[in-house]
mmCIF file of C-alpha atoms in Angstrom:
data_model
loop_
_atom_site.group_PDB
_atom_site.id
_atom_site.type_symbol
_atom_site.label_atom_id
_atom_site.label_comp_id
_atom_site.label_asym_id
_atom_site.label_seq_id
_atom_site.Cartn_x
_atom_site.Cartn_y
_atom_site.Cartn_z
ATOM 1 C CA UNK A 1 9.667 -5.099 9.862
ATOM 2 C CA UNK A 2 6.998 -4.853 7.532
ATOM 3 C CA UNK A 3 7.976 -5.740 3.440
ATOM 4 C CA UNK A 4 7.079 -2.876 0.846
ATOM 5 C CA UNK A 5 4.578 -3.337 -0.569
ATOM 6 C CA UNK A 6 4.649 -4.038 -4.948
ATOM 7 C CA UNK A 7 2.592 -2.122 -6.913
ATOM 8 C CA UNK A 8 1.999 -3.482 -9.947
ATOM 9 C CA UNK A 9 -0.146 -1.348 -13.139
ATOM 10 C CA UNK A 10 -1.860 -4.159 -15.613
ATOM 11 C CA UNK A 11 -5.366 -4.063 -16.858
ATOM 12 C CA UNK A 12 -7.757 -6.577 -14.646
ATOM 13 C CA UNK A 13 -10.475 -7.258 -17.715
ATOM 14 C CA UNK A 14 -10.759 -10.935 -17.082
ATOM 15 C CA UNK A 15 -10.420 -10.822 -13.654
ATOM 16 C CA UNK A 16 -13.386 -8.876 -13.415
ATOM 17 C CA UNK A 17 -11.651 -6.223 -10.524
ATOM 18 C CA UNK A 18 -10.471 -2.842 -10.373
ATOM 19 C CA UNK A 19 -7.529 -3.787 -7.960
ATOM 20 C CA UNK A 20 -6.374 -6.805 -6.920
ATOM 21 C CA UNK A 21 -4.241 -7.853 -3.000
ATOM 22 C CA UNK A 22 -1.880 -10.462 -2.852
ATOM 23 C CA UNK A 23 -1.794 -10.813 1.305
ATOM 24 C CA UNK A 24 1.383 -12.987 1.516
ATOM 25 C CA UNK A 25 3.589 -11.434 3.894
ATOM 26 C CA UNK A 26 6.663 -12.605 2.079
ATOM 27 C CA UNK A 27 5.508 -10.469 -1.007
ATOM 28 C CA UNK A 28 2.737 -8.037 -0.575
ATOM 29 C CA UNK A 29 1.645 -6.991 -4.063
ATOM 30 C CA UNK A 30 -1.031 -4.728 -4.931
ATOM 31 C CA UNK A 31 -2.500 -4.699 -8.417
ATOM 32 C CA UNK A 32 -4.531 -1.793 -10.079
ATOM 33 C CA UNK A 33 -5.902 -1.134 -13.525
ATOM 34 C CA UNK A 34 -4.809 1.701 -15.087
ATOM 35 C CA UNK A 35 -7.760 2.636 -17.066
ATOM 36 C CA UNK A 36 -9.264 3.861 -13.442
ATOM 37 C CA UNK A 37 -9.772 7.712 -13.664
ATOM 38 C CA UNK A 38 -7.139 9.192 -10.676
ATOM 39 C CA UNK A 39 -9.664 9.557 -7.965
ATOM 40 C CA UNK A 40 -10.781 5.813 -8.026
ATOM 41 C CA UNK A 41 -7.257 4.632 -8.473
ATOM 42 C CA UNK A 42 -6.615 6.410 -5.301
ATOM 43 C CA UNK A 43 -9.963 4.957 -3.335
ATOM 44 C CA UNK A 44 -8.875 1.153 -5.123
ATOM 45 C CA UNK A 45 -5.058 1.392 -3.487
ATOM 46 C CA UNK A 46 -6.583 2.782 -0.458
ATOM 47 C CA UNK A 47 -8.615 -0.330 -0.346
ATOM 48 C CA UNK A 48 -6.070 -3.427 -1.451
ATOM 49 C CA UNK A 49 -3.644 -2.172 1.357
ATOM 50 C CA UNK A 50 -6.263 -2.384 3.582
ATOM 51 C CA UNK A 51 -6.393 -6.120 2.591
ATOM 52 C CA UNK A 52 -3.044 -6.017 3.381
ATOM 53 C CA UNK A 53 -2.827 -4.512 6.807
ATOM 54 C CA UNK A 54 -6.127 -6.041 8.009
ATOM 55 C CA UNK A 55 -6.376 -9.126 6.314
ATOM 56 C CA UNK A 56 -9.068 -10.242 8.974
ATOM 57 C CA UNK A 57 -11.400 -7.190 8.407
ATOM 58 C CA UNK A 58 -14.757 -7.888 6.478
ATOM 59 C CA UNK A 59 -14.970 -6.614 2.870
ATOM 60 C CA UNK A 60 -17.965 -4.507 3.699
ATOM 61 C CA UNK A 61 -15.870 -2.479 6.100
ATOM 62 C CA UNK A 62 -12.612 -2.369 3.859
ATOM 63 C CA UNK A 63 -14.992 -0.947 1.217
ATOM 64 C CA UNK A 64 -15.732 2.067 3.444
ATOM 65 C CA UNK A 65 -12.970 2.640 4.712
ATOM 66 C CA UNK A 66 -11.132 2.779 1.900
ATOM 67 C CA UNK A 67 -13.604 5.091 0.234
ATOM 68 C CA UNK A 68 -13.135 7.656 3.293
ATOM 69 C CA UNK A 69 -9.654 7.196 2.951
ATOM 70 C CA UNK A 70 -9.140 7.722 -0.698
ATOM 71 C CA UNK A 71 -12.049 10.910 -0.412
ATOM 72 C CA UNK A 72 -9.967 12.552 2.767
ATOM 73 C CA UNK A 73 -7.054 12.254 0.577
ATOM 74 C CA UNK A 74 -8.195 13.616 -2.568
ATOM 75 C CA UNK A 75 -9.937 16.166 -0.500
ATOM 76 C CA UNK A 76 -6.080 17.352 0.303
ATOM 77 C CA UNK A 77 -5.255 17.184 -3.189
ATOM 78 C CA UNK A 78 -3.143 14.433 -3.257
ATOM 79 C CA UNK A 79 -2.571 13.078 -6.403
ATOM 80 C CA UNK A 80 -0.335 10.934 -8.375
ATOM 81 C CA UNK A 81 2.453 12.661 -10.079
ATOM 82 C CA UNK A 82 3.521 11.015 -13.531
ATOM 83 C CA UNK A 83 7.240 11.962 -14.292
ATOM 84 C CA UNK A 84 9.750 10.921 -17.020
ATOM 85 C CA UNK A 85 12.262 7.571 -16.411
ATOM 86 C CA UNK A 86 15.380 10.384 -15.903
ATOM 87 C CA UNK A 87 13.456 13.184 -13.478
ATOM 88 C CA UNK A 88 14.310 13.332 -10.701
ATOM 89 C CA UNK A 89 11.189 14.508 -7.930
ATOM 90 C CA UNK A 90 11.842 17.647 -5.840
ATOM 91 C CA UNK A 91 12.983 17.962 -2.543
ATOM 92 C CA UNK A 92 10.215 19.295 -0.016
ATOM 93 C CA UNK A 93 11.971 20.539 2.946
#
């Protein structure tokens, strides 16, 4: 079974990266900047999991593929949803 994988919001100034994948499969941990506008934040999580998943796969194709992923998605309006410490999401049924 696969570990969840962390995701972790710090800003990546000095590392010079909008989103950084730690591949261990012990502790998978994404890390994103959170000065991203939403649609890039969206294409850059898209991206580190594919680091993740396909650790063999060349960064040239983990680049596009995580752009079409992230634009198919926004293209369906997903979105990330900000809500207080104490709400609670709603139930889709």
């Amino acid at each position: 079974m696969a570990k969840t994988v962390k995701v972790i919001w710090r800003k990546l100034g000095r590392e010079r990266a909008w989103g950084q994948a730690t591949t261990d499969p012990a502790a998978p941990m994404i890390e994103i900047d959170p000065r991203l506008g939403a649609k890039r934040q969206l294409e850059v999580i898209c991206h580190e999991q594919l680091h993740i998943s396909l650790p063999g796969l060349p960064e040239s194709e983990v680049d596009r593929i995580g752009k079409d992923l992230g634009k198919i998605l926004w293209g369906q309006n997903y979105r990330r949803v900000l809500l207080d410490k104490n709400t609670h999401p709603p139930k889709i049924s």
